[in-house]
Amino acid sequence: MHIVIMGCGRVGSALAQALEEQGHTIAVVDRDPTAFRRLGSSFGGRRVTGIGFDQDTLREAGIEDAGAFAAVSSGDNSNIIAARVAREMFGIENVAARIYDPRRAEVYQRLGIPTVATVRWTADQMLRRLLPSGAEPLWRDPTGGVQLAEVHTSAAWVGHRISRLQDETGVRVAFLTRLGEAILPSSQTVLQEGDLVHVMMRTDEIDRVEAVFVKGPKEEGGH
């Protein structure tokens, strides 16, 4: 897929590099040509100097052939204008805008522009690290019966295999976040200190699953 990114700050450059590593073609737009230094010499995508919501600039970045557009500049107004231009003028379905003001993000979300409210997201993530209890829902299916959630895991599980965690809780571990990187575990993967565990489970099982995660594994030979 070809993806256009507006903004070559820390987020935009990291996003561009990650997407390119996954095999996508990337064009990064920024009004400051010196910002492209963050991409590094190995970056093979396009570097387009210009205003990210200018239609000619977007065409130069290949917006007409793009499958997705991300607006991650430092300006809320610029991001939302660019996102609307990408969607409404060029028909891009996969559009997302980074918004610093959480109240403004809610308004645009209701208008159908997917937003990432930076301040609220960061605050939520900090709370998860400071008060690591319970389950944090990340996704629910349309019926609400199944959800993906990050579940606080007791240190008692460290050193035990994923297979044991799954057997005792009845959940499916979807992925782990380890040292900031997401990994897909096998049944033989051993939990390490600091791992964040993301599981698929039935919504009506949340309380039971949380209790098992907090309590730790059963004693050998126990019931």
PDB file of C-alpha atoms in Angstrom:
ATOM      1  CA  MET A   1       0.000   0.000   0.000  1.00  0.00           C
ATOM      2  CA  HIS A   2       1.108   3.570  -0.625  1.00  0.00           C
ATOM      3  CA  ILE A   3       0.748   5.745   2.488  1.00  0.00           C
ATOM      4  CA  VAL A   4       1.086   9.518   2.796  1.00  0.00           C
ATOM      5  CA  ILE A   5       2.179  11.003   6.121  1.00  0.00           C
ATOM      6  CA  MET A   6       1.902  14.705   6.918  1.00  0.00           C
ATOM      7  CA  GLY A   7       4.451  15.785   9.500  1.00  0.00           C
ATOM      8  CA  CYS A   8       8.040  14.629   9.901  1.00  0.00           C
ATOM      9  CA  GLY A   9       8.478  15.103  13.625  1.00  0.00           C
ATOM     10  CA  ARG A  10       9.300  12.271  15.991  1.00  0.00           C
ATOM     11  CA  VAL A  11       5.959  10.535  15.454  1.00  0.00           C
ATOM     12  CA  GLY A  12       5.801  11.026  11.694  1.00  0.00           C
ATOM     13  CA  SER A  13       9.362   9.845  11.077  1.00  0.00           C
ATOM     14  CA  ALA A  14       8.958   6.800  13.346  1.00  0.00           C
ATOM     15  CA  LEU A  15       5.659   5.935  11.659  1.00  0.00           C
ATOM     16  CA  ALA A  16       7.208   6.282   8.196  1.00  0.00           C
ATOM     17  CA  GLN A  17      10.151   4.030   9.050  1.00  0.00           C
ATOM     18  CA  ALA A  18       7.921   1.390  10.678  1.00  0.00           C
ATOM     19  CA  LEU A  19       5.522   1.290   7.735  1.00  0.00           C
ATOM     20  CA  GLU A  20       8.362   1.114   5.209  1.00  0.00           C
ATOM     21  CA  GLU A  21       9.839  -1.841   7.110  1.00  0.00           C
ATOM     22  CA  GLN A  22       6.484  -3.579   6.641  1.00  0.00           C
ATOM     23  CA  GLY A  23       6.814  -3.243   2.879  1.00  0.00           C
ATOM     24  CA  HIS A  24       4.638  -0.195   2.205  1.00  0.00           C
ATOM     25  CA  THR A  25       5.669   2.728  -0.005  1.00  0.00           C
ATOM     26  CA  ILE A  26       5.733   5.994   1.902  1.00  0.00           C
ATOM     27  CA  ALA A  27       5.635   9.702   1.127  1.00  0.00           C
ATOM     28  CA  VAL A  28       6.283  12.177   3.948  1.00  0.00           C
ATOM     29  CA  VAL A  29       5.145  15.794   3.664  1.00  0.00           C
ATOM     30  CA  ASP A  30       6.578  18.611   5.779  1.00  0.00           C
ATOM     31  CA  ARG A  31       6.900  22.343   5.241  1.00  0.00           C
ATOM     32  CA  ASP A  32      10.417  22.293   6.773  1.00  0.00           C
ATOM     33  CA  PRO A  33      12.883  20.447   4.509  1.00  0.00           C
ATOM     34  CA  THR A  34      15.355  20.013   7.382  1.00  0.00           C
ATOM     35  CA  ALA A  35      12.779  17.837   9.190  1.00  0.00           C
ATOM     36  CA  PHE A  36      13.459  15.012   6.733  1.00  0.00           C
ATOM     37  CA  ARG A  37      16.816  14.411   8.434  1.00  0.00           C
ATOM     38  CA  ARG A  38      14.886  12.394  11.022  1.00  0.00           C
ATOM     39  CA  LEU A  39      14.099   9.778   8.372  1.00  0.00           C
ATOM     40  CA  GLY A  40      17.726   8.733   8.049  1.00  0.00           C
ATOM     41  CA  SER A  41      19.708   7.849   4.952  1.00  0.00           C
ATOM     42  CA  SER A  42      18.146   4.406   4.591  1.00  0.00           C
ATOM     43  CA  PHE A  43      14.615   5.740   4.073  1.00  0.00           C
ATOM     44  CA  GLY A  44      13.550   4.998   0.500  1.00  0.00           C
ATOM     45  CA  GLY A  45      10.271   6.891   0.346  1.00  0.00           C
ATOM     46  CA  ARG A  46       9.427  10.319  -1.020  1.00  0.00           C
ATOM     47  CA  ARG A  47      10.229  13.518   0.836  1.00  0.00           C
ATOM     48  CA  VAL A  48       7.827  16.278  -0.222  1.00  0.00           C
ATOM     49  CA  THR A  49       8.311  19.834   0.991  1.00  0.00           C
ATOM     50  CA  GLY A  50       5.049  21.743   1.252  1.00  0.00           C
ATOM     51  CA  ILE A  51       1.791  22.343   3.095  1.00  0.00           C
ATOM     52  CA  GLY A  52       0.177  19.034   4.014  1.00  0.00           C
ATOM     53  CA  PHE A  53      -3.363  20.110   3.163  1.00  0.00           C
ATOM     54  CA  ASP A  54      -2.466  21.707  -0.180  1.00  0.00           C
ATOM     55  CA  GLN A  55      -3.954  19.581  -2.950  1.00  0.00           C
ATOM     56  CA  ASP A  56      -0.989  19.999  -5.305  1.00  0.00           C
ATOM     57  CA  THR A  57       1.415  19.014  -2.541  1.00  0.00           C
ATOM     58  CA  LEU A  58      -0.677  15.946  -1.770  1.00  0.00           C
ATOM     59  CA  ARG A  59      -0.752  14.976  -5.447  1.00  0.00           C
ATOM     60  CA  GLU A  60       3.058  15.267  -5.541  1.00  0.00           C
ATOM     61  CA  ALA A  61       3.118  12.870  -2.576  1.00  0.00           C
ATOM     62  CA  GLY A  62       1.015  10.374  -4.516  1.00  0.00           C
ATOM     63  CA  ILE A  63      -2.248  10.847  -2.656  1.00  0.00           C
ATOM     64  CA  GLU A  64      -4.250   9.738  -5.709  1.00  0.00           C
ATOM     65  CA  ASP A  65      -2.669   6.280  -5.476  1.00  0.00           C
ATOM     66  CA  ALA A  66      -2.636   6.113  -1.661  1.00  0.00           C
ATOM     67  CA  GLY A  67      -4.534   3.657   0.486  1.00  0.00           C
ATOM     68  CA  ALA A  68      -4.063   5.600   3.726  1.00  0.00           C
ATOM     69  CA  PHE A  69      -3.226   9.066   5.059  1.00  0.00           C
ATOM     70  CA  ALA A  70      -1.904  10.100   8.477  1.00  0.00           C
ATOM     71  CA  ALA A  71      -1.841  13.699   9.716  1.00  0.00           C
ATOM     72  CA  VAL A  72       0.663  13.908  12.571  1.00  0.00           C
ATOM     73  CA  SER A  73       2.045  17.440  12.402  1.00  0.00           C
ATOM     74  CA  SER A  74       2.266  19.597  15.528  1.00  0.00           C
ATOM     75  CA  GLY A  75      -0.846  21.604  14.655  1.00  0.00           C
ATOM     76  CA  ASP A  76      -4.364  20.401  15.436  1.00  0.00           C
ATOM     77  CA  ASN A  77      -5.984  22.621  12.814  1.00  0.00           C
ATOM     78  CA  SER A  78      -3.554  21.589  10.086  1.00  0.00           C
ATOM     79  CA  ASN A  79      -4.038  17.922  10.921  1.00  0.00           C
ATOM     80  CA  ILE A  80      -7.807  18.000  10.792  1.00  0.00           C
ATOM     81  CA  ILE A  81      -7.914  20.095   7.605  1.00  0.00           C
ATOM     82  CA  ALA A  82      -5.469  17.740   5.907  1.00  0.00           C
ATOM     83  CA  ALA A  83      -7.430  14.695   7.064  1.00  0.00           C
ATOM     84  CA  ARG A  84     -10.655  16.138   5.667  1.00  0.00           C
ATOM     85  CA  VAL A  85      -8.988  17.022   2.349  1.00  0.00           C
ATOM     86  CA  ALA A  86      -7.595  13.487   2.047  1.00  0.00           C
ATOM     87  CA  ARG A  87     -10.981  11.930   2.750  1.00  0.00           C
ATOM     88  CA  GLU A  88     -13.352  14.349   1.041  1.00  0.00           C
ATOM     89  CA  MET A  89     -11.296  15.518  -1.948  1.00  0.00           C
ATOM     90  CA  PHE A  90      -9.319  12.363  -2.710  1.00  0.00           C
ATOM     91  CA  GLY A  91     -11.605   9.663  -1.316  1.00  0.00           C
ATOM     92  CA  ILE A  92      -9.040   8.099   1.044  1.00  0.00           C
ATOM     93  CA  GLU A  93     -10.906   5.796   3.437  1.00  0.00           C
ATOM     94  CA  ASN A  94      -8.111   5.038   5.909  1.00  0.00           C
ATOM     95  CA  VAL A  95      -7.431   8.447   7.451  1.00  0.00           C
ATOM     96  CA  ALA A  96      -6.260   9.359  10.950  1.00  0.00           C
ATOM     97  CA  ALA A  97      -5.370  12.666  12.580  1.00  0.00           C
ATOM     98  CA  ARG A  98      -3.378  13.352  15.716  1.00  0.00           C
ATOM     99  CA  ILE A  99      -5.087  15.933  17.930  1.00  0.00           C
ATOM    100  CA  TYR A 100      -3.634  17.397  21.109  1.00  0.00           C
ATOM    101  CA  ASP A 101      -6.871  18.892  22.458  1.00  0.00           C
ATOM    102  CA  PRO A 102      -9.020  15.965  23.719  1.00  0.00           C
ATOM    103  CA  ARG A 103     -12.257  17.990  23.545  1.00  0.00           C
ATOM    104  CA  ARG A 104     -11.585  18.883  19.951  1.00  0.00           C
ATOM    105  CA  ALA A 105     -10.704  15.264  19.178  1.00  0.00           C
ATOM    106  CA  GLU A 106     -14.120  14.139  20.416  1.00  0.00           C
ATOM    107  CA  VAL A 107     -15.838  16.596  18.074  1.00  0.00           C
ATOM    108  CA  TYR A 108     -13.904  15.411  15.037  1.00  0.00           C
ATOM    109  CA  GLN A 109     -14.439  11.774  16.011  1.00  0.00           C
ATOM    110  CA  ARG A 110     -18.182  12.388  15.867  1.00  0.00           C
ATOM    111  CA  LEU A 111     -17.713  13.949  12.427  1.00  0.00           C
ATOM    112  CA  GLY A 112     -16.239  10.674  11.233  1.00  0.00           C
ATOM    113  CA  ILE A 113     -12.535  11.575  11.252  1.00  0.00           C
ATOM    114  CA  PRO A 114     -10.619   8.972  13.311  1.00  0.00           C
ATOM    115  CA  THR A 115      -8.409  10.855  15.756  1.00  0.00           C
ATOM    116  CA  VAL A 116      -5.676  10.023  18.230  1.00  0.00           C
ATOM    117  CA  ALA A 117      -5.945  12.414  21.179  1.00  0.00           C
ATOM    118  CA  THR A 118      -2.288  12.584  22.197  1.00  0.00           C
ATOM    119  CA  VAL A 119      -2.739  14.061  25.652  1.00  0.00           C
ATOM    120  CA  ARG A 120      -5.534  11.707  26.674  1.00  0.00           C
ATOM    121  CA  TRP A 121      -3.747   8.654  25.245  1.00  0.00           C
ATOM    122  CA  THR A 122      -0.535   9.517  27.095  1.00  0.00           C
ATOM    123  CA  ALA A 123      -2.416  10.158  30.330  1.00  0.00           C
ATOM    124  CA  ASP A 124      -4.265   6.838  29.993  1.00  0.00           C
ATOM    125  CA  GLN A 125      -1.033   4.968  29.361  1.00  0.00           C
ATOM    126  CA  MET A 126       0.637   6.595  32.367  1.00  0.00           C
ATOM    127  CA  LEU A 127      -2.326   5.636  34.563  1.00  0.00           C
ATOM    128  CA  ARG A 128      -2.036   2.042  33.367  1.00  0.00           C
ATOM    129  CA  ARG A 129       1.598   1.978  34.537  1.00  0.00           C
ATOM    130  CA  LEU A 130       0.976   3.804  37.826  1.00  0.00           C
ATOM    131  CA  LEU A 131      -2.216   1.934  38.767  1.00  0.00           C
ATOM    132  CA  PRO A 132      -1.855  -1.417  36.978  1.00  0.00           C
ATOM    133  CA  SER A 133      -5.054  -3.122  38.017  1.00  0.00           C
ATOM    134  CA  GLY A 134      -7.963  -4.672  36.210  1.00  0.00           C
ATOM    135  CA  ALA A 135      -8.424  -5.001  32.467  1.00  0.00           C
ATOM    136  CA  GLU A 136      -8.155  -2.198  29.926  1.00  0.00           C
ATOM    137  CA  PRO A 137     -10.421  -2.920  26.911  1.00  0.00           C
ATOM    138  CA  LEU A 138      -8.705  -2.263  23.581  1.00  0.00           C
ATOM    139  CA  TRP A 139     -11.330  -3.656  21.166  1.00  0.00           C
ATOM    140  CA  ARG A 140     -14.801  -5.190  21.265  1.00  0.00           C
ATOM    141  CA  ASP A 141     -16.610  -7.114  18.573  1.00  0.00           C
ATOM    142  CA  PRO A 142     -19.882  -5.521  17.319  1.00  0.00           C
ATOM    143  CA  THR A 143     -22.001  -7.740  19.577  1.00  0.00           C
ATOM    144  CA  GLY A 144     -19.961  -6.848  22.664  1.00  0.00           C
ATOM    145  CA  GLY A 145     -19.542 -10.513  23.533  1.00  0.00           C
ATOM    146  CA  VAL A 146     -15.787 -10.765  22.907  1.00  0.00           C
ATOM    147  CA  GLN A 147     -13.069  -8.254  23.638  1.00  0.00           C
ATOM    148  CA  LEU A 148      -9.334  -7.702  23.395  1.00  0.00           C
ATOM    149  CA  ALA A 149      -7.941  -6.285  26.626  1.00  0.00           C
ATOM    150  CA  GLU A 150      -4.667  -5.614  28.387  1.00  0.00           C
ATOM    151  CA  VAL A 151      -4.929  -7.426  31.721  1.00  0.00           C
ATOM    152  CA  HIS A 152      -2.752  -6.657  34.736  1.00  0.00           C
ATOM    153  CA  THR A 153      -0.644  -9.738  35.450  1.00  0.00           C
ATOM    154  CA  SER A 154       0.755 -10.629  38.856  1.00  0.00           C
ATOM    155  CA  ALA A 155       4.527 -11.043  39.171  1.00  0.00           C
ATOM    156  CA  ALA A 156       3.732 -14.607  40.288  1.00  0.00           C
ATOM    157  CA  TRP A 157       3.248 -15.484  36.598  1.00  0.00           C
ATOM    158  CA  VAL A 158       6.807 -14.462  35.674  1.00  0.00           C
ATOM    159  CA  GLY A 159       8.749 -17.537  34.563  1.00  0.00           C
ATOM    160  CA  HIS A 160       5.650 -19.500  33.551  1.00  0.00           C
ATOM    161  CA  ARG A 161       4.686 -20.415  29.994  1.00  0.00           C
ATOM    162  CA  ILE A 162       1.889 -18.721  28.084  1.00  0.00           C
ATOM    163  CA  SER A 163       0.278 -22.149  27.703  1.00  0.00           C
ATOM    164  CA  ARG A 164      -0.212 -22.403  31.472  1.00  0.00           C
ATOM    165  CA  LEU A 165      -1.707 -18.934  31.673  1.00  0.00           C
ATOM    166  CA  GLN A 166      -4.138 -19.816  28.888  1.00  0.00           C
ATOM    167  CA  ASP A 167      -5.061 -23.185  30.433  1.00  0.00           C
ATOM    168  CA  GLU A 168      -5.821 -21.719  33.851  1.00  0.00           C
ATOM    169  CA  THR A 169      -7.760 -18.689  32.612  1.00  0.00           C
ATOM    170  CA  GLY A 170      -9.413 -20.009  29.453  1.00  0.00           C
ATOM    171  CA  VAL A 171      -8.313 -16.941  27.483  1.00  0.00           C
ATOM    172  CA  ARG A 172      -6.279 -16.648  24.291  1.00  0.00           C
ATOM    173  CA  VAL A 173      -3.159 -14.493  24.600  1.00  0.00           C
ATOM    174  CA  ALA A 174      -3.186 -12.345  21.461  1.00  0.00           C
ATOM    175  CA  PHE A 175       0.178 -10.645  21.936  1.00  0.00           C
ATOM    176  CA  LEU A 176       2.672  -9.355  24.497  1.00  0.00           C
ATOM    177  CA  THR A 177       4.314  -5.985  24.738  1.00  0.00           C
ATOM    178  CA  ARG A 178       7.909  -6.570  25.853  1.00  0.00           C
ATOM    179  CA  LEU A 179      10.378  -3.701  26.244  1.00  0.00           C
ATOM    180  CA  GLY A 180       8.106  -1.547  24.101  1.00  0.00           C
ATOM    181  CA  GLU A 181       7.858  -4.058  21.260  1.00  0.00           C
ATOM    182  CA  ALA A 182       4.801  -6.157  20.400  1.00  0.00           C
ATOM    183  CA  ILE A 183       5.520  -9.873  20.023  1.00  0.00           C
ATOM    184  CA  LEU A 184       3.315 -12.800  19.007  1.00  0.00           C
ATOM    185  CA  PRO A 185       3.978 -15.523  21.590  1.00  0.00           C
ATOM    186  CA  SER A 186       3.848 -19.272  21.127  1.00  0.00           C
ATOM    187  CA  SER A 187       2.515 -21.631  23.776  1.00  0.00           C
ATOM    188  CA  GLN A 188       6.134 -22.129  24.883  1.00  0.00           C
ATOM    189  CA  THR A 189       6.859 -18.420  25.380  1.00  0.00           C
ATOM    190  CA  VAL A 190       7.789 -17.689  29.004  1.00  0.00           C
ATOM    191  CA  LEU A 191       6.464 -14.550  30.678  1.00  0.00           C
ATOM    192  CA  GLN A 192       9.132 -12.065  31.698  1.00  0.00           C
ATOM    193  CA  GLU A 193       9.083  -9.245  34.204  1.00  0.00           C
ATOM    194  CA  GLY A 194       7.523  -6.129  32.689  1.00  0.00           C
ATOM    195  CA  ASP A 195       5.524  -7.964  30.002  1.00  0.00           C
ATOM    196  CA  LEU A 196       2.138  -6.447  29.185  1.00  0.00           C
ATOM    197  CA  VAL A 197      -0.325  -9.219  28.362  1.00  0.00           C
ATOM    198  CA  HIS A 198      -3.095  -8.630  25.822  1.00  0.00           C
ATOM    199  CA  VAL A 199      -5.787 -11.291  25.692  1.00  0.00           C
ATOM    200  CA  MET A 200      -8.948 -12.189  23.787  1.00  0.00           C
ATOM    201  CA  MET A 201     -11.777 -13.202  26.112  1.00  0.00           C
ATOM    202  CA  ARG A 202     -15.511 -13.251  26.580  1.00  0.00           C
ATOM    203  CA  THR A 203     -16.755  -9.990  28.054  1.00  0.00           C
ATOM    204  CA  ASP A 204     -18.787 -11.788  30.718  1.00  0.00           C
ATOM    205  CA  GLU A 205     -15.592 -13.537  31.909  1.00  0.00           C
ATOM    206  CA  ILE A 206     -13.642 -10.371  32.736  1.00  0.00           C
ATOM    207  CA  ASP A 207     -13.982 -10.521  36.534  1.00  0.00           C
ATOM    208  CA  ARG A 208     -12.979 -14.184  36.712  1.00  0.00           C
ATOM    209  CA  VAL A 209     -10.028 -13.714  34.358  1.00  0.00           C
ATOM    210  CA  GLU A 210      -8.784 -10.643  36.249  1.00  0.00           C
ATOM    211  CA  ALA A 211      -8.866 -12.613  39.505  1.00  0.00           C
ATOM    212  CA  VAL A 212      -6.739 -15.440  38.084  1.00  0.00           C
ATOM    213  CA  PHE A 213      -4.241 -13.020  36.549  1.00  0.00           C
ATOM    214  CA  VAL A 214      -3.836 -11.217  39.873  1.00  0.00           C
ATOM    215  CA  LYS A 215      -3.703 -14.343  42.046  1.00  0.00           C
ATOM    216  CA  GLY A 216      -1.066 -16.167  40.025  1.00  0.00           C
ATOM    217  CA  PRO A 217      -0.792 -19.811  38.943  1.00  0.00           C
ATOM    218  CA  LYS A 218      -2.207 -22.672  40.956  1.00  0.00           C
ATOM    219  CA  GLU A 219       0.227 -24.544  43.136  1.00  0.00           C
ATOM    220  CA  GLU A 220       1.557 -27.718  41.567  1.00  0.00           C
ATOM    221  CA  GLY A 221      -0.850 -30.531  42.399  1.00  0.00           C
ATOM    222  CA  GLY A 222      -3.417 -28.030  43.704  1.00  0.00           C
ATOM    223  CA  HIS A 223      -7.010 -27.526  42.566  1.00  0.00           C
TER     224      HIS A 223
END
